[in-house]
Amino acid sequence: MSNKGLTTAIQKATINISGMTCASCAAGLEKRLGQLEGVGRASVNFATARAMVSFDPHQLSLVRITQAIAESGFTVVAKKTTFSIGGLHCASCVRRTEQAAIGVPGVIAAKVNLALGWVAVEHTADFDARVLRRVVAEAGFDLGAALATLGERDEGARQYMQSLRRRLVVAVPLAAIIMVLGFLPDFAGKQYLLWALASPVQFWAGWGFYRGLWGAVKRRRADMDTLIAVGSSAAYFYSVLAVLIPGIFVEGVVVAHLYFDTSAAIIAIILLGRFLESRARGKTSAAIKSLLELRPKTARVLRGGEELTVAIDDVVVGEIVLVRPGERVPVDGEVQEGFSAVDESMITGESLPVDKKPNDEVIGATINQTGALRIKATRVGEDTTLAGIIHLVEEAQGSKANIQRLADTVSAYFVPAVIVIAVVCFVFWWVWGPAPAINIALLNFVAVLIVACPCALGLATPTAVVVGTGKGAECGILFRSAEALERARAITTVLLDKTGTLTMGAPQVTEVVSAEGHEADEVLALAGALEKDSEHPLGRAVVVAAVGKNPNLTEFANFTSLPGLGAEATLKGESYLLGNARLMEEKGVGLGALAGVAEGLWERGRTVVFLASGGRVLGLIALSDALKPGAVEAVGALHRMGLKVVMVTGDNNRAAEETARAAGISRVLAEVLPGHKSAEVKALQGAGQVVAMVGDGINDAPALAQSDVGIALGTGTDVAVETGEIILMRSELSGVSAAVALSRRTMQTIKQNLFWAFAYNVILIPVAAGLLYVFFRGGGVPVGLRFFLGDSGFLNPMLAAAAMALSSVTVISNSLRLRRFDPMKAIGKLKQVG
């Protein structure tokens, strides 16, 4: 290995890797890593599936190393740890924290959630949390302990709230006393008393701002803390100089005008705003907290023939769990004994209780209503359905929507621009302003710094995303990411898979017709025997019908599934075919006299499969798959929302048309093989449509991946393995329109937040800079505005601080309105209008 320009600051990384199948893989990857500029030594061990790399961090980042591993066709197995973090206030804080974390040895990626106040770090085995904590502290923030649950994250937020409360208890009374003293006549030592009262506010209550300022300066950045620290310090230290050297600003006076009230009030008001902001932000994750509260704390298990009550985390897979009526099911499992009705509404959204009997699956956190159950635990701890749901919601809440890039880009330039404006403003009013020029220049300088609010810009998107995804979870709609939530708004076409999505997915045999020389029961028995090992819904329906007539089915050999066509097998040396008309055509089998019968069945919307052997048809079997309850209403809701609805199926065109007509769908893509559904999605996209594919999340995986938004229908127990970007926990199509409606409302909220955040800054920064003096100089300010603008149009810095704090609370409050949004009621109003 070469030593290409290595410095003494060498880092070593141990990276776990998956996907290596032989020693050649390891050798090839080792060679690839060794060729990277900055790598001193790279060793890849196939047996341990681990790479050990020594590199110069000044030339090469760990992120680039992991990218090289991915480019070589392997996967980096990284650990993920979440930490609470205090002191985040704006997008600049987020960017500074993420950049600081990325530089820590062992860190591959870092993602900060401003709304929830935590940072998720992907890292290798070399990662040391103590180093991360030190680096984050140097950046001006407080990194808490590693968090395993949202409850622990709440503890971090609670501690931050307590810290704010302690500082408020000091800052608010002292600021109030200072302001009262300002209205009293001068007395001996008054200026020193004001100084003494203002100092604890400035340097104890406001210490967090200075800490943030120092972290920003070290990283050559500027953020909200920079503005507050500089602004309040300008007022404070001006006043200190005025106390010590009164003539330095205004010649010939014993005591110059002091602004201790301004500096103290700014800090007190902003701390109060952050306290209110933190309380409001805590409400944004109310939905996921309610999910956590569903989890029982204990379970009753059978061990050694005895009934024991144990902590929920001590239950192991395979144990028998006892659940009495009225209790919550503690884990996912399978009923061994007992009959009951279980309320699954908190997981699936299904309002009616579901009957449970032996061999049925039950979901943890659901409520057992009527009978006692003995359940065999199949999923425990982090593997349960509830844990999977919480994980998906947390992942979505921690991701970033594309629209957030706008706010992040603006925030990158915002604070430096504000500082420049404030300095220019100070110079302008000091040189050209009315007397006393220095006072007016100082107040306008402070007002500009304080009134600017990157906090509102930074909170506009993540708070709405957190509330929107949480609301989705309440409705049984799981968004895997903020991008999925954002893209759903733009959907123009919904492509519905037929079997299991639009229909019940459990077809039943309705007619059996035999060819001349054969009996209907014989045709059904042969077809059932041929399909005995099939997993296809049509095949299983045929087997069920056949077993109902004769439980002892013949044994076929050499069964071969023919995707999209049917199946083939042999019996006593004879080859048999069972499948659709296309299979018969491809095999050169004519339908004969049964062609007319099939035509009539197709016209009635039946699916027809043919049994053939020896080059001729022996009979046909007609099946029907009923529409799901509410399917017609769900399709109508999609139409009312202005969406095009298309059905895709492997059925023949006439049967598909009949099903589509019953559902209210005008466009059908019929006779589409499973592997070709993605091509149909691509064709719609080529026509300019934004396509949502709705399927079962397994058979339709290619089409779901190709679509702009993949929506997987499935029960709660399958939620962890679904492949869609949006997962509907109830197998009902109404969730599709609800997901789109929620996406539209969330994006509308984000746009409102961004508009008001931008408008606030665009309007108030010029006001704080003294623009209104042009119109109100000489005492022309209306009486109703003098409280805010004085006699000449200059904004009071204390009011600037109040306005700044209010802007963040306003943005969060607007996002919280999403908690009251009911997607189905909103769609119902569309019906009334349209």
PDB file of N, CA and C in Angstrom, residues 330-400:
ATOM      1  N   PRO A 330     -49.673  -7.974  24.986  1.00  0.00           N
ATOM      2  CA  PRO A 330     -48.350  -7.373  25.218  1.00  0.00           C
ATOM      3  C   PRO A 330     -47.378  -7.494  24.051  1.00  0.00           C
ATOM      4  N   VAL A 331     -47.496  -8.568  23.241  1.00  0.00           N
ATOM      5  CA  VAL A 331     -46.544  -8.800  22.140  1.00  0.00           C
ATOM      6  C   VAL A 331     -47.302  -9.313  20.920  1.00  0.00           C
ATOM      7  N   ASP A 332     -46.647  -9.306  19.777  1.00  0.00           N
ATOM      8  CA  ASP A 332     -47.220  -9.960  18.607  1.00  0.00           C
ATOM      9  C   ASP A 332     -47.165 -11.471  18.825  1.00  0.00           C
ATOM     10  N   GLY A 333     -48.210 -12.162  18.400  1.00  0.00           N
ATOM     11  CA  GLY A 333     -48.206 -13.603  18.635  1.00  0.00           C
ATOM     12  C   GLY A 333     -49.284 -14.336  17.878  1.00  0.00           C
ATOM     13  N   GLU A 334     -49.387 -15.620  18.193  1.00  0.00           N
ATOM     14  CA  GLU A 334     -50.363 -16.504  17.556  1.00  0.00           C
ATOM     15  C   GLU A 334     -51.219 -17.144  18.641  1.00  0.00           C
ATOM     16  N   VAL A 335     -52.531 -17.084  18.453  1.00  0.00           N
ATOM     17  CA  VAL A 335     -53.447 -17.633  19.457  1.00  0.00           C
ATOM     18  C   VAL A 335     -53.278 -19.150  19.524  1.00  0.00           C
ATOM     19  N   GLN A 336     -53.049 -19.659  20.725  1.00  0.00           N
ATOM     20  CA  GLN A 336     -52.949 -21.110  20.937  1.00  0.00           C
ATOM     21  C   GLN A 336     -54.250 -21.673  21.487  1.00  0.00           C
ATOM     22  N   GLU A 337     -54.860 -20.952  22.429  1.00  0.00           N
ATOM     23  CA  GLU A 337     -56.118 -21.389  23.021  1.00  0.00           C
ATOM     24  C   GLU A 337     -57.002 -20.169  23.263  1.00  0.00           C
ATOM     25  N   GLY A 338     -58.320 -20.404  23.144  1.00  0.00           N
ATOM     26  CA  GLY A 338     -59.254 -19.347  23.465  1.00  0.00           C
ATOM     27  C   GLY A 338     -59.895 -18.707  22.251  1.00  0.00           C
ATOM     28  N   PHE A 339     -61.029 -18.058  22.507  1.00  0.00           N
ATOM     29  CA  PHE A 339     -61.760 -17.317  21.474  1.00  0.00           C
ATOM     30  C   PHE A 339     -62.097 -15.947  22.041  1.00  0.00           C
ATOM     31  N   SER A 340     -61.925 -14.912  21.238  1.00  0.00           N
ATOM     32  CA  SER A 340     -62.188 -13.565  21.725  1.00  0.00           C
ATOM     33  C   SER A 340     -62.357 -12.615  20.552  1.00  0.00           C
ATOM     34  N   ALA A 341     -62.781 -11.407  20.865  1.00  0.00           N
ATOM     35  CA  ALA A 341     -62.806 -10.303  19.901  1.00  0.00           C
ATOM     36  C   ALA A 341     -61.735  -9.309  20.356  1.00  0.00           C
ATOM     37  N   VAL A 342     -60.924  -8.859  19.404  1.00  0.00           N
ATOM     38  CA  VAL A 342     -59.804  -7.974  19.729  1.00  0.00           C
ATOM     39  C   VAL A 342     -59.972  -6.647  19.005  1.00  0.00           C
ATOM     40  N   ASP A 343     -59.863  -5.568  19.764  1.00  0.00           N
ATOM     41  CA  ASP A 343     -59.951  -4.219  19.197  1.00  0.00           C
ATOM     42  C   ASP A 343     -58.575  -3.842  18.653  1.00  0.00           C
ATOM     43  N   GLU A 344     -58.464  -3.759  17.310  1.00  0.00           N
ATOM     44  CA  GLU A 344     -57.197  -3.437  16.656  1.00  0.00           C
ATOM     45  C   GLU A 344     -57.182  -2.017  16.101  1.00  0.00           C
ATOM     46  N   SER A 345     -58.136  -1.188  16.520  1.00  0.00           N
ATOM     47  CA  SER A 345     -58.290   0.141  15.926  1.00  0.00           C
ATOM     48  C   SER A 345     -57.058   1.022  16.147  1.00  0.00           C
ATOM     49  N   MET A 346     -56.381   0.848  17.269  1.00  0.00           N
ATOM     50  CA  MET A 346     -55.222   1.692  17.545  1.00  0.00           C
ATOM     51  C   MET A 346     -54.046   1.380  16.615  1.00  0.00           C
ATOM     52  N   ILE A 347     -54.065   0.221  15.976  1.00  0.00           N
ATOM     53  CA  ILE A 347     -52.986  -0.152  15.066  1.00  0.00           C
ATOM     54  C   ILE A 347     -53.423  -0.055  13.614  1.00  0.00           C
ATOM     55  N   THR A 348     -54.572  -0.679  13.294  1.00  0.00           N
ATOM     56  CA  THR A 348     -55.010  -0.728  11.895  1.00  0.00           C
ATOM     57  C   THR A 348     -56.036   0.331  11.545  1.00  0.00           C
ATOM     58  N   GLY A 349     -56.643   0.956  12.562  1.00  0.00           N
ATOM     59  CA  GLY A 349     -57.699   1.923  12.287  1.00  0.00           C
ATOM     60  C   GLY A 349     -59.059   1.280  12.097  1.00  0.00           C
ATOM     61  N   GLU A 350     -59.132  -0.058  12.122  1.00  0.00           N
ATOM     62  CA  GLU A 350     -60.388  -0.779  11.948  1.00  0.00           C
ATOM     63  C   GLU A 350     -61.242  -0.588  13.189  1.00  0.00           C
ATOM     64  N   SER A 351     -62.428  -0.004  13.011  1.00  0.00           N
ATOM     65  CA  SER A 351     -63.252   0.348  14.165  1.00  0.00           C
ATOM     66  C   SER A 351     -63.923  -0.864  14.808  1.00  0.00           C
ATOM     67  N   LEU A 352     -64.240  -1.900  14.017  1.00  0.00           N
ATOM     68  CA  LEU A 352     -64.933  -3.063  14.554  1.00  0.00           C
ATOM     69  C   LEU A 352     -63.944  -4.072  15.116  1.00  0.00           C
ATOM     70  N   PRO A 353     -64.248  -4.684  16.272  1.00  0.00           N
ATOM     71  CA  PRO A 353     -63.368  -5.720  16.825  1.00  0.00           C
ATOM     72  C   PRO A 353     -63.242  -6.896  15.853  1.00  0.00           C
ATOM     73  N   VAL A 354     -62.087  -7.552  15.902  1.00  0.00           N
ATOM     74  CA  VAL A 354     -61.808  -8.674  15.010  1.00  0.00           C
ATOM     75  C   VAL A 354     -61.832  -9.961  15.819  1.00  0.00           C
ATOM     76  N   ASP A 355     -62.632 -10.954  15.372  1.00  0.00           N
ATOM     77  CA  ASP A 355     -62.711 -12.232  16.073  1.00  0.00           C
ATOM     78  C   ASP A 355     -61.393 -12.988  15.949  1.00  0.00           C
ATOM     79  N   LYS A 356     -60.954 -13.573  17.053  1.00  0.00           N
ATOM     80  CA  LYS A 356     -59.709 -14.328  17.071  1.00  0.00           C
ATOM     81  C   LYS A 356     -59.968 -15.743  17.595  1.00  0.00           C
ATOM     82  N   LYS A 357     -59.349 -16.705  16.936  1.00  0.00           N
ATOM     83  CA  LYS A 357     -59.453 -18.111  17.315  1.00  0.00           C
ATOM     84  C   LYS A 357     -58.060 -18.731  17.209  1.00  0.00           C
ATOM     85  N   PRO A 358     -57.888 -19.973  17.644  1.00  0.00           N
ATOM     86  CA  PRO A 358     -56.568 -20.604  17.546  1.00  0.00           C
ATOM     87  C   PRO A 358     -55.978 -20.529  16.134  1.00  0.00           C
ATOM     88  N   ASN A 359     -54.674 -20.256  16.091  1.00  0.00           N
ATOM     89  CA  ASN A 359     -53.866 -20.095  14.867  1.00  0.00           C
ATOM     90  C   ASN A 359     -53.981 -18.705  14.241  1.00  0.00           C
ATOM     91  N   ASP A 360     -54.868 -17.842  14.764  1.00  0.00           N
ATOM     92  CA  ASP A 360     -54.945 -16.465  14.265  1.00  0.00           C
ATOM     93  C   ASP A 360     -53.823 -15.630  14.882  1.00  0.00           C
ATOM     94  N   GLU A 361     -53.371 -14.629  14.117  1.00  0.00           N
ATOM     95  CA  GLU A 361     -52.332 -13.734  14.616  1.00  0.00           C
ATOM     96  C   GLU A 361     -52.961 -12.574  15.381  1.00  0.00           C
ATOM     97  N   VAL A 362     -52.275 -12.128  16.417  1.00  0.00           N
ATOM     98  CA  VAL A 362     -52.702 -10.950  17.171  1.00  0.00           C
ATOM     99  C   VAL A 362     -51.534  -9.969  17.214  1.00  0.00           C
ATOM    100  N   ILE A 363     -51.861  -8.696  17.347  1.00  0.00           N
ATOM    101  CA  ILE A 363     -50.874  -7.630  17.305  1.00  0.00           C
ATOM    102  C   ILE A 363     -50.708  -7.040  18.700  1.00  0.00           C
ATOM    103  N   GLY A 364     -49.468  -6.838  19.096  1.00  0.00           N
ATOM    104  CA  GLY A 364     -49.199  -6.236  20.388  1.00  0.00           C
ATOM    105  C   GLY A 364     -49.801  -4.851  20.505  1.00  0.00           C
ATOM    106  N   ALA A 365     -50.272  -4.502  21.703  1.00  0.00           N
ATOM    107  CA  ALA A 365     -50.884  -3.212  22.046  1.00  0.00           C
ATOM    108  C   ALA A 365     -52.366  -3.147  21.720  1.00  0.00           C
ATOM    109  N   THR A 366     -52.916  -4.167  21.026  1.00  0.00           N
ATOM    110  CA  THR A 366     -54.359  -4.196  20.793  1.00  0.00           C
ATOM    111  C   THR A 366     -55.062  -4.678  22.060  1.00  0.00           C
ATOM    112  N   ILE A 367     -56.391  -4.465  22.123  1.00  0.00           N
ATOM    113  CA  ILE A 367     -57.131  -4.738  23.362  1.00  0.00           C
ATOM    114  C   ILE A 367     -57.987  -5.988  23.211  1.00  0.00           C
ATOM    115  N   ASN A 368     -57.743  -6.961  24.084  1.00  0.00           N
ATOM    116  CA  ASN A 368     -58.555  -8.171  24.129  1.00  0.00           C
ATOM    117  C   ASN A 368     -59.863  -7.846  24.843  1.00  0.00           C
ATOM    118  N   GLN A 369     -60.999  -8.120  24.199  1.00  0.00           N
ATOM    119  CA  GLN A 369     -62.267  -7.623  24.738  1.00  0.00           C
ATOM    120  C   GLN A 369     -63.092  -8.652  25.497  1.00  0.00           C
ATOM    121  N   THR A 370     -63.300  -9.838  24.926  1.00  0.00           N
ATOM    122  CA  THR A 370     -64.344 -10.700  25.487  1.00  0.00           C
ATOM    123  C   THR A 370     -63.855 -11.960  26.177  1.00  0.00           C
ATOM    124  N   GLY A 371     -62.887 -12.658  25.607  1.00  0.00           N
ATOM    125  CA  GLY A 371     -62.478 -13.948  26.158  1.00  0.00           C
ATOM    126  C   GLY A 371     -61.009 -13.975  26.524  1.00  0.00           C
ATOM    127  N   ALA A 372     -60.642 -14.972  27.350  1.00  0.00           N
ATOM    128  CA  ALA A 372     -59.243 -15.154  27.718  1.00  0.00           C
ATOM    129  C   ALA A 372     -58.502 -15.845  26.581  1.00  0.00           C
ATOM    130  N   LEU A 373     -57.252 -15.438  26.366  1.00  0.00           N
ATOM    131  CA  LEU A 373     -56.450 -15.996  25.276  1.00  0.00           C
ATOM    132  C   LEU A 373     -55.101 -16.465  25.800  1.00  0.00           C
ATOM    133  N   ARG A 374     -54.649 -17.573  25.212  1.00  0.00           N
ATOM    134  CA  ARG A 374     -53.265 -18.001  25.407  1.00  0.00           C
ATOM    135  C   ARG A 374     -52.555 -17.783  24.074  1.00  0.00           C
ATOM    136  N   ILE A 375     -51.491 -16.992  24.120  1.00  0.00           N
ATOM    137  CA  ILE A 375     -50.831 -16.552  22.891  1.00  0.00           C
ATOM    138  C   ILE A 375     -49.371 -16.967  22.919  1.00  0.00           C
ATOM    139  N   LYS A 376     -48.907 -17.514  21.809  1.00  0.00           N
ATOM    140  CA  LYS A 376     -47.491 -17.826  21.655  1.00  0.00           C
ATOM    141  C   LYS A 376     -46.782 -16.611  21.070  1.00  0.00           C
ATOM    142  N   ALA A 377     -45.811 -16.072  21.788  1.00  0.00           N
ATOM    143  CA  ALA A 377     -45.113 -14.862  21.346  1.00  0.00           C
ATOM    144  C   ALA A 377     -44.283 -15.162  20.093  1.00  0.00           C
ATOM    145  N   THR A 378     -44.505 -14.385  19.040  1.00  0.00           N
ATOM    146  CA  THR A 378     -43.731 -14.542  17.799  1.00  0.00           C
ATOM    147  C   THR A 378     -42.823 -13.354  17.523  1.00  0.00           C
ATOM    148  N   ARG A 379     -43.188 -12.174  18.019  1.00  0.00           N
ATOM    149  CA  ARG A 379     -42.335 -10.985  17.874  1.00  0.00           C
ATOM    150  C   ARG A 379     -42.344 -10.233  19.194  1.00  0.00           C
ATOM    151  N   VAL A 380     -41.176  -9.877  19.678  1.00  0.00           N
ATOM    152  CA  VAL A 380     -41.075  -9.163  20.946  1.00  0.00           C
ATOM    153  C   VAL A 380     -40.141  -7.977  20.783  1.00  0.00           C
ATOM    154  N   GLY A 381     -40.204  -7.065  21.755  1.00  0.00           N
ATOM    155  CA  GLY A 381     -39.290  -5.918  21.769  1.00  0.00           C
ATOM    156  C   GLY A 381     -39.371  -5.068  20.520  1.00  0.00           C
ATOM    157  N   GLU A 382     -38.215  -4.827  19.900  1.00  0.00           N
ATOM    158  CA  GLU A 382     -38.130  -3.964  18.731  1.00  0.00           C
ATOM    159  C   GLU A 382     -38.654  -4.625  17.468  1.00  0.00           C
ATOM    160  N   ASP A 383     -38.998  -5.922  17.540  1.00  0.00           N
ATOM    161  CA  ASP A 383     -39.494  -6.631  16.356  1.00  0.00           C
ATOM    162  C   ASP A 383     -41.012  -6.582  16.236  1.00  0.00           C
ATOM    163  N   THR A 384     -41.709  -6.040  17.227  1.00  0.00           N
ATOM    164  CA  THR A 384     -43.165  -6.026  17.183  1.00  0.00           C
ATOM    165  C   THR A 384     -43.677  -5.027  16.147  1.00  0.00           C
ATOM    166  N   THR A 385     -44.928  -5.214  15.783  1.00  0.00           N
ATOM    167  CA  THR A 385     -45.557  -4.311  14.826  1.00  0.00           C
ATOM    168  C   THR A 385     -45.543  -2.877  15.329  1.00  0.00           C
ATOM    169  N   LEU A 386     -45.879  -2.676  16.605  1.00  0.00           N
ATOM    170  CA  LEU A 386     -45.914  -1.325  17.163  1.00  0.00           C
ATOM    171  C   LEU A 386     -44.536  -0.678  17.099  1.00  0.00           C
ATOM    172  N   ALA A 387     -43.494  -1.426  17.441  1.00  0.00           N
ATOM    173  CA  ALA A 387     -42.133  -0.885  17.373  1.00  0.00           C
ATOM    174  C   ALA A 387     -41.772  -0.530  15.939  1.00  0.00           C
ATOM    175  N   GLY A 388     -42.213  -1.380  14.982  1.00  0.00           N
ATOM    176  CA  GLY A 388     -41.957  -1.083  13.569  1.00  0.00           C
ATOM    177  C   GLY A 388     -42.635   0.190  13.125  1.00  0.00           C
ATOM    178  N   ILE A 389     -43.869   0.388  13.577  1.00  0.00           N
ATOM    179  CA  ILE A 389     -44.605   1.607  13.231  1.00  0.00           C
ATOM    180  C   ILE A 389     -43.898   2.834  13.797  1.00  0.00           C
ATOM    181  N   ILE A 390     -43.525   2.752  15.067  1.00  0.00           N
ATOM    182  CA  ILE A 390     -42.854   3.885  15.713  1.00  0.00           C
ATOM    183  C   ILE A 390     -41.544   4.191  14.997  1.00  0.00           C
ATOM    184  N   HIS A 391     -40.815   3.146  14.618  1.00  0.00           N
ATOM    185  CA  HIS A 391     -39.542   3.349  13.911  1.00  0.00           C
ATOM    186  C   HIS A 391     -39.769   4.055  12.578  1.00  0.00           C
ATOM    187  N   LEU A 392     -40.800   3.614  11.825  1.00  0.00           N
ATOM    188  CA  LEU A 392     -41.076   4.235  10.537  1.00  0.00           C
ATOM    189  C   LEU A 392     -41.460   5.703  10.700  1.00  0.00           C
ATOM    190  N   VAL A 393     -42.287   5.996  11.701  1.00  0.00           N
ATOM    191  CA  VAL A 393     -42.713   7.380  11.926  1.00  0.00           C
ATOM    192  C   VAL A 393     -41.521   8.245  12.326  1.00  0.00           C
ATOM    193  N   GLU A 394     -40.665   7.720  13.195  1.00  0.00           N
ATOM    194  CA  GLU A 394     -39.480   8.478  13.616  1.00  0.00           C
ATOM    195  C   GLU A 394     -38.550   8.743  12.437  1.00  0.00           C
ATOM    196  N   GLU A 395     -38.385   7.733  11.570  1.00  0.00           N
ATOM    197  CA  GLU A 395     -37.529   7.920  10.395  1.00  0.00           C
ATOM    198  C   GLU A 395     -38.093   9.028   9.505  1.00  0.00           C
ATOM    199  N   ALA A 396     -39.413   9.008   9.307  1.00  0.00           N
ATOM    200  CA  ALA A 396     -40.043  10.031   8.463  1.00  0.00           C
ATOM    201  C   ALA A 396     -39.900  11.409   9.091  1.00  0.00           C
ATOM    202  N   GLN A 397     -40.090  11.485  10.409  1.00  0.00           N
ATOM    203  CA  GLN A 397     -40.013  12.780  11.077  1.00  0.00           C
ATOM    204  C   GLN A 397     -38.594  13.325  11.091  1.00  0.00           C
ATOM    205  N   GLY A 398     -37.612  12.440  11.000  1.00  0.00           N
ATOM    206  CA  GLY A 398     -36.231  12.888  10.989  1.00  0.00           C
ATOM    207  C   GLY A 398     -35.699  13.209   9.610  1.00  0.00           C
ATOM    208  N   SER A 399     -36.468  12.901   8.561  1.00  0.00           N
ATOM    209  CA  SER A 399     -36.005  13.166   7.193  1.00  0.00           C
ATOM    210  C   SER A 399     -36.364  14.589   6.781  1.00  0.00           C
ATOM    211  N   LYS A 400     -35.811  15.011   5.641  1.00  0.00           N
ATOM    212  CA  LYS A 400     -36.028  16.362   5.157  1.00  0.00           C
ATOM    213  C   LYS A 400     -36.772  16.349   3.828  1.00  0.00           C
TER     214      LYS A 400
END
